[in-house]
Short mmCIF file of C-alpha atoms in Angstrom, two decimals:
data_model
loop_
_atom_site.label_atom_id
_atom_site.label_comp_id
_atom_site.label_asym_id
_atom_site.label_seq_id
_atom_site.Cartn_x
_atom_site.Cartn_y
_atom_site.Cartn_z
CA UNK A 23 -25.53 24.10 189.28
CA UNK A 24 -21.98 24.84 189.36
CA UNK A 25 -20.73 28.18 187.67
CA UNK A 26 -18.10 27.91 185.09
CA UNK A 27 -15.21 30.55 186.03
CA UNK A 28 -11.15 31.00 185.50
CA UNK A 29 -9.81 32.83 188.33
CA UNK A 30 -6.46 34.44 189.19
CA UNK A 31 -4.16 35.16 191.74
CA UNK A 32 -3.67 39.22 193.18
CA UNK A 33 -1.42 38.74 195.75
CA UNK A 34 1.19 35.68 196.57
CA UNK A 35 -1.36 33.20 198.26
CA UNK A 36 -2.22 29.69 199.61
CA UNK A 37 -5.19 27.52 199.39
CA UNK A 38 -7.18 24.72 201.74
CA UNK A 39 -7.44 21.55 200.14
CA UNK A 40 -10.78 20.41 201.68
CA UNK A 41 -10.20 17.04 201.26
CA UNK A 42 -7.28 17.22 203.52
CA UNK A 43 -7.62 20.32 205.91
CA UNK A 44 -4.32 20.25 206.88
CA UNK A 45 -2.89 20.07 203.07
CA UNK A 46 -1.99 23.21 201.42
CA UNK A 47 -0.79 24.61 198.63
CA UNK A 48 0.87 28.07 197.65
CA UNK A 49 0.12 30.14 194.47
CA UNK A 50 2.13 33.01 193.29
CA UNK A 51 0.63 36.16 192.35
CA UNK A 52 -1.01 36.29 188.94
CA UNK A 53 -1.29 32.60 188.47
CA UNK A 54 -4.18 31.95 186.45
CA UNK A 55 -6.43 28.67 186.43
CA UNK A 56 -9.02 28.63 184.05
CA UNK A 57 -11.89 25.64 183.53
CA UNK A 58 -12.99 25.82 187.58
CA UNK A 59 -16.02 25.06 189.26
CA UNK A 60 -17.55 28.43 191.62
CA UNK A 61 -19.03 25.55 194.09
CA UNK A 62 -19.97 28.28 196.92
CA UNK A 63 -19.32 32.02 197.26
CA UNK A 64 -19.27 32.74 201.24
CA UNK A 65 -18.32 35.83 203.14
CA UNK A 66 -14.63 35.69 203.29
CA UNK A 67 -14.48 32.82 200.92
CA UNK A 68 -14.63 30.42 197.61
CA UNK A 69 -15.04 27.18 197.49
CA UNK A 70 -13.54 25.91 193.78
CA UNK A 71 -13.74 22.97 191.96
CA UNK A 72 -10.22 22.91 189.93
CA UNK A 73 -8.78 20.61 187.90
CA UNK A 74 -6.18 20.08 191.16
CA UNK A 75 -8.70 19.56 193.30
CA UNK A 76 -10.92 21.00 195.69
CA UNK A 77 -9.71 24.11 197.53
CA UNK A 78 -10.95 26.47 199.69
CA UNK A 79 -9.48 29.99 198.60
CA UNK A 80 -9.56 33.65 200.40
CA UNK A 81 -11.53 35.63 198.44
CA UNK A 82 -9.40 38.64 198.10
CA UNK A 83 -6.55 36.96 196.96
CA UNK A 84 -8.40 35.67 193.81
CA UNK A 85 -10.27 37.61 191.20
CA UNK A 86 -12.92 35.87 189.49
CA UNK A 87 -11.95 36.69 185.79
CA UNK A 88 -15.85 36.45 184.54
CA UNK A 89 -16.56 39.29 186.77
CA UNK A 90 -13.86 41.64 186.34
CA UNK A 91 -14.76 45.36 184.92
CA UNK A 92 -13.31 45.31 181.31
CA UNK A 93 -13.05 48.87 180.57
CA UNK A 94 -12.77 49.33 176.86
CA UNK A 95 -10.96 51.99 175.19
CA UNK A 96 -13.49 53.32 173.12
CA UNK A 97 -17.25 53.63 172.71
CA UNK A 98 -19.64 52.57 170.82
CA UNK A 99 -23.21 54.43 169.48
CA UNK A 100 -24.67 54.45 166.24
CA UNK A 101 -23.04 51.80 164.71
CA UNK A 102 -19.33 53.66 165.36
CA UNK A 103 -17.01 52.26 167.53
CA UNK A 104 -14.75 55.35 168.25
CA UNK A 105 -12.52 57.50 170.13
CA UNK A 106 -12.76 60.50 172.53
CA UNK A 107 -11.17 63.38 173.61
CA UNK A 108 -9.18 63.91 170.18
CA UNK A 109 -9.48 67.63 169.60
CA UNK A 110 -10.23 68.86 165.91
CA UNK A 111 -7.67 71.37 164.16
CA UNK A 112 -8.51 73.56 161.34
CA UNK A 113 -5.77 74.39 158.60
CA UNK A 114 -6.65 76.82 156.52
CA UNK A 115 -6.33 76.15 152.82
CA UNK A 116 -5.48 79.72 151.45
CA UNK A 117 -2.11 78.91 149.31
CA UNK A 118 -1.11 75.85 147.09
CA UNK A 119 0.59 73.70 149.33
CA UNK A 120 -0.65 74.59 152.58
CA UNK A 121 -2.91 71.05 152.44
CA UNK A 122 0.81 69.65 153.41
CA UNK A 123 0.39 70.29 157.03
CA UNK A 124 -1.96 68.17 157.78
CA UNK A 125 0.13 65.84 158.89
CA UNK A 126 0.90 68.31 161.44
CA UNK A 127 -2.29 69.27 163.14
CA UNK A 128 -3.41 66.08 162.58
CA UNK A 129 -0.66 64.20 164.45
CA UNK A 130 -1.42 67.09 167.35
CA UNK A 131 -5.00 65.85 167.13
CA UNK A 132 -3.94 61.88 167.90
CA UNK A 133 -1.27 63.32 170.36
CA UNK A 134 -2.81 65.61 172.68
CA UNK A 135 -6.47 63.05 172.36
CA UNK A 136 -3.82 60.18 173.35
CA UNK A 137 -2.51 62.26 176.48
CA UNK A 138 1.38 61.81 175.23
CA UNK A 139 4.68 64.09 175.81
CA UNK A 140 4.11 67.01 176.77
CA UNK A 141 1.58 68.13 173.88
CA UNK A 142 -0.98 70.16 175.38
CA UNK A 143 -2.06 72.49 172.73
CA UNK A 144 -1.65 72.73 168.80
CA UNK A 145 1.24 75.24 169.45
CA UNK A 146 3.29 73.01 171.23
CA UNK A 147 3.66 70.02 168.60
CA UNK A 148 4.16 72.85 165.82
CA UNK A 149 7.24 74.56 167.91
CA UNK A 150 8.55 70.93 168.52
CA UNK A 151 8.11 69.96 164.69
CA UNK A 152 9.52 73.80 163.12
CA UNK A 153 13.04 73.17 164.88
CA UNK A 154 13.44 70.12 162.46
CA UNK A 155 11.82 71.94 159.24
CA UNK A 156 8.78 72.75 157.48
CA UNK A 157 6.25 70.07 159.21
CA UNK A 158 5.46 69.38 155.71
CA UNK A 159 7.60 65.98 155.49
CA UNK A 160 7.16 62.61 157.87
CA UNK A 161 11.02 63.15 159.10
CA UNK A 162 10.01 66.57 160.38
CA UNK A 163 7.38 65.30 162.07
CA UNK A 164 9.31 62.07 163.52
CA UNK A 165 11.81 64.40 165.01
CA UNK A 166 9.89 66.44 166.69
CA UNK A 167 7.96 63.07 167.71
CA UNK A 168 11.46 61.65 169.24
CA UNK A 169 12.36 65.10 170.56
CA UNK A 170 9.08 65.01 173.02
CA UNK A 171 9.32 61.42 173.92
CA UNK A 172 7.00 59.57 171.83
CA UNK A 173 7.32 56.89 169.02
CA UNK A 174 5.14 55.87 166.24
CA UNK A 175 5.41 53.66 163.53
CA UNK A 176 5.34 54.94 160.09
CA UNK A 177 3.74 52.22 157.35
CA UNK A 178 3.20 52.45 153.73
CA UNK A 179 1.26 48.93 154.27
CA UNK A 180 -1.72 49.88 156.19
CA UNK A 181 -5.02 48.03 155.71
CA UNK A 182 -8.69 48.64 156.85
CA UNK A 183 -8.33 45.82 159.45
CA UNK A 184 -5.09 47.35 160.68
CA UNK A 185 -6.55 51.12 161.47
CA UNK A 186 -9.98 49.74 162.88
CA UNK A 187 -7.71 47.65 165.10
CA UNK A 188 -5.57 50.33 166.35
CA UNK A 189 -8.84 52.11 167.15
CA UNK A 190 -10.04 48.94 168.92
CA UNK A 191 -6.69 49.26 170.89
CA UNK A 192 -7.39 53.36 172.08
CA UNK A 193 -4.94 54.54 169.24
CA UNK A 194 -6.40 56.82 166.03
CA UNK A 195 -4.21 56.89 162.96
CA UNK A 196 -2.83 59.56 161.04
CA UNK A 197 -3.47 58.47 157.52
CA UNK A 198 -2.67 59.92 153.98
CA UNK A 199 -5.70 60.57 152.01
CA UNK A 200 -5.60 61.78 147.90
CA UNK A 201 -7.55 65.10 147.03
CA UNK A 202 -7.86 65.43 144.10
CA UNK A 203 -9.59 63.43 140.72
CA UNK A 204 -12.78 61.25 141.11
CA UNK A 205 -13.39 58.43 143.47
CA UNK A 206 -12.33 56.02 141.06
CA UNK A 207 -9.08 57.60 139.78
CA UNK A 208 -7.98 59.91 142.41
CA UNK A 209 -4.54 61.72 142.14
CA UNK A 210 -2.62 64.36 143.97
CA UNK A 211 -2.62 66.97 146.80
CA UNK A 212 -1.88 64.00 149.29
CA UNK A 213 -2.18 65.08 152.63
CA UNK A 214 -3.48 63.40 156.27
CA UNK A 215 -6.18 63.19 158.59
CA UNK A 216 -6.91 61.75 162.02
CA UNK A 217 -8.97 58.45 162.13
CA UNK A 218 -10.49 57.62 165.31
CA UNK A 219 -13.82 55.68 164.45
CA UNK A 220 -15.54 53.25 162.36
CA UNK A 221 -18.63 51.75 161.51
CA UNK A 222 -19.21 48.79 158.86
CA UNK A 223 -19.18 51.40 156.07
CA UNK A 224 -17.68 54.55 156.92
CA UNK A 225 -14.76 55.95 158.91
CA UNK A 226 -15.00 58.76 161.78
CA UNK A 227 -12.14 61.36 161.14
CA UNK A 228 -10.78 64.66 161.51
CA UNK A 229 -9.93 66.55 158.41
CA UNK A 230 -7.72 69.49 159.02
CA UNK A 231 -8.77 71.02 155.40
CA UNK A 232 -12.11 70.83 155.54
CA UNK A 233 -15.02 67.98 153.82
CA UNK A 234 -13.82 66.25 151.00
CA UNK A 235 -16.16 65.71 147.75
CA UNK A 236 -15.37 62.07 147.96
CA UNK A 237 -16.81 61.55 145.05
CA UNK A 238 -15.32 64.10 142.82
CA UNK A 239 -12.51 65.20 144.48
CA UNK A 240 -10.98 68.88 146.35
CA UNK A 241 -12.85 70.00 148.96
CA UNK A 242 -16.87 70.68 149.30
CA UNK A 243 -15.91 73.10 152.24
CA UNK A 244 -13.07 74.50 153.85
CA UNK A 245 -14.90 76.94 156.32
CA UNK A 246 -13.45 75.95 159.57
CA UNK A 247 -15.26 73.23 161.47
CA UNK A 248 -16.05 71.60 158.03
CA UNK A 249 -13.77 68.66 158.82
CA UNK A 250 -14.94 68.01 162.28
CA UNK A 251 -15.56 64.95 163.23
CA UNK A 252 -16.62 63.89 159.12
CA UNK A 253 -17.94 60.44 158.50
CA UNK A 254 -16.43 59.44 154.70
CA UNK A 255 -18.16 56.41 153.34
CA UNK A 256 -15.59 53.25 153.00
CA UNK A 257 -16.38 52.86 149.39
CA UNK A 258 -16.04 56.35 148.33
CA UNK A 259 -12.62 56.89 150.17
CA UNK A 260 -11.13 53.63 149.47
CA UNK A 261 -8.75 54.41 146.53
CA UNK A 262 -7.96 57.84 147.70
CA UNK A 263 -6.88 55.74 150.86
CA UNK A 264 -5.60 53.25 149.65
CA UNK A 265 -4.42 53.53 146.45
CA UNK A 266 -2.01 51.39 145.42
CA UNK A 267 -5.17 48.46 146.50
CA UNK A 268 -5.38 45.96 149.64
CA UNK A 269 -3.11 47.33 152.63
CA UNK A 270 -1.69 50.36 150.46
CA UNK A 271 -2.91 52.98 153.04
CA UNK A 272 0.37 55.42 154.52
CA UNK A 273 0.58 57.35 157.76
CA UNK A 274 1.85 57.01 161.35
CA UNK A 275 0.36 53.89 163.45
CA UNK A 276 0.94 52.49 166.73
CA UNK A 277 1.85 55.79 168.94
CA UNK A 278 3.59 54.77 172.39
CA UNK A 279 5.88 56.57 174.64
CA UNK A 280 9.52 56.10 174.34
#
């Protein structure tokens, strides 16, 4: 039986039409034809039922798309789909607003994990942000962003189906989170964290500031490490993500180089 394939064009390139050896056709590279017939795979050669026609193709000038090596951007165990190679940041929380700069180290985290500018180390991103001001506001951080190359887009709108497909794309999020009050009426001390994984019910994150008390609000530890790679239930986080309900979530989405 016949195996159903697309295939596609690598290189400019002809084909055989075996009904007629001495007709042929041309085919520019990265022509696609999808719904074909694999009639016979030989050495050098396919023979392909098309919807053209019968041809008689090179074989490495066409790439069988079925059997191409899709190599995803993230992995996958437990029930998380996540990220790697986003490093974790502690910020100590020692005065009242030092919670502020998380949206520091934790844009350094998605920065240096996503292999952009010329970030190699938490030091660099804070010397690039500190020429614009504190670190402590977004336009601080989106000119020291512009000043080393790289763009982002900053959202008030974002949604659960928005950050877990940014994550399905290679790209974390740096997203606002509320401290303080209980799960269901949280308030205050905003600050931001680095999501880079997911499961049906939780998210995978870094938390600069330590493990939240989801439920109850502030902080259950702020030793250092205590925000390393913390799974916070969906449910528990949702209004101190997203607040103002549905896609209400803020923070800086879609990193690219400029």
């Amino acid at each position: 039986m016949a195996r159903e394939v697309s295939i596609r064009a690598v290189v400019n390139t002809n084909f055989v039409v075996l009904s007629d050896n001495d007709k042929r056709g041309e085919f520019l590279k990265d022509r696609r034809i999808p719904s074909c017939k694999l009639l016979e795979e030989l050495e050098s050669s396919l023979v392909v039922d098309s919807p053209l026609g019968t041809w008689l193709l090179v074989k490495d000038d066409w790439v069988i798309e079925q059997d191409e090596l899709i190599i995803k951007p993230y992995k996958e165990k437990d029930g998380f789909r996540f990220l790697e190679g986003f490093p974790y940041f502690h910020l100590p929380v020692e005065k009242e607003h030092d919670h502020r700069k998380g949206l520091i180290y934790s844009t350094a985290s998605a920065l240096i994990g996503l292999n952009m500018g010329p970030i190699k180390e938490l030091n660099d991103y804070l010397a690039a942000v500190y020429k614009h001001g504190t670190g402590t506001y977004k336009s601080d951080n989106r000119a020291g962003l512009s000043e080393i190359g790289v763009g982002c887009t900053v959202s008030h709108s974002i949604g659960p189906d928005e950050i877990e497909d940014e994550i399905d794309e290679g790209r974390p999020v740096v997203l606002a989170i509320v401290a303080k009050g209980t799960y269901r009426k949280p308030f205050g001390l905003t600050y931001y964290v680095c999501v880079y994984g997911y499961s049906s019910d939780s998210w995978l994150l870094h938390d600069p500031c330590g493990r939240l008390d989801l439920k109850n609000g502030l902080w259950e530890s702020t030793v250092e490490g205590a925000g390393n790679g913390v799974i916070y239930d969906k449910e528990l986080s949702e209004k101190r993500i997203f607040y103002g309900g549905g896609a209400s979530g803020w923070g800086f989405i879609r990193f690219h180089e400029l």
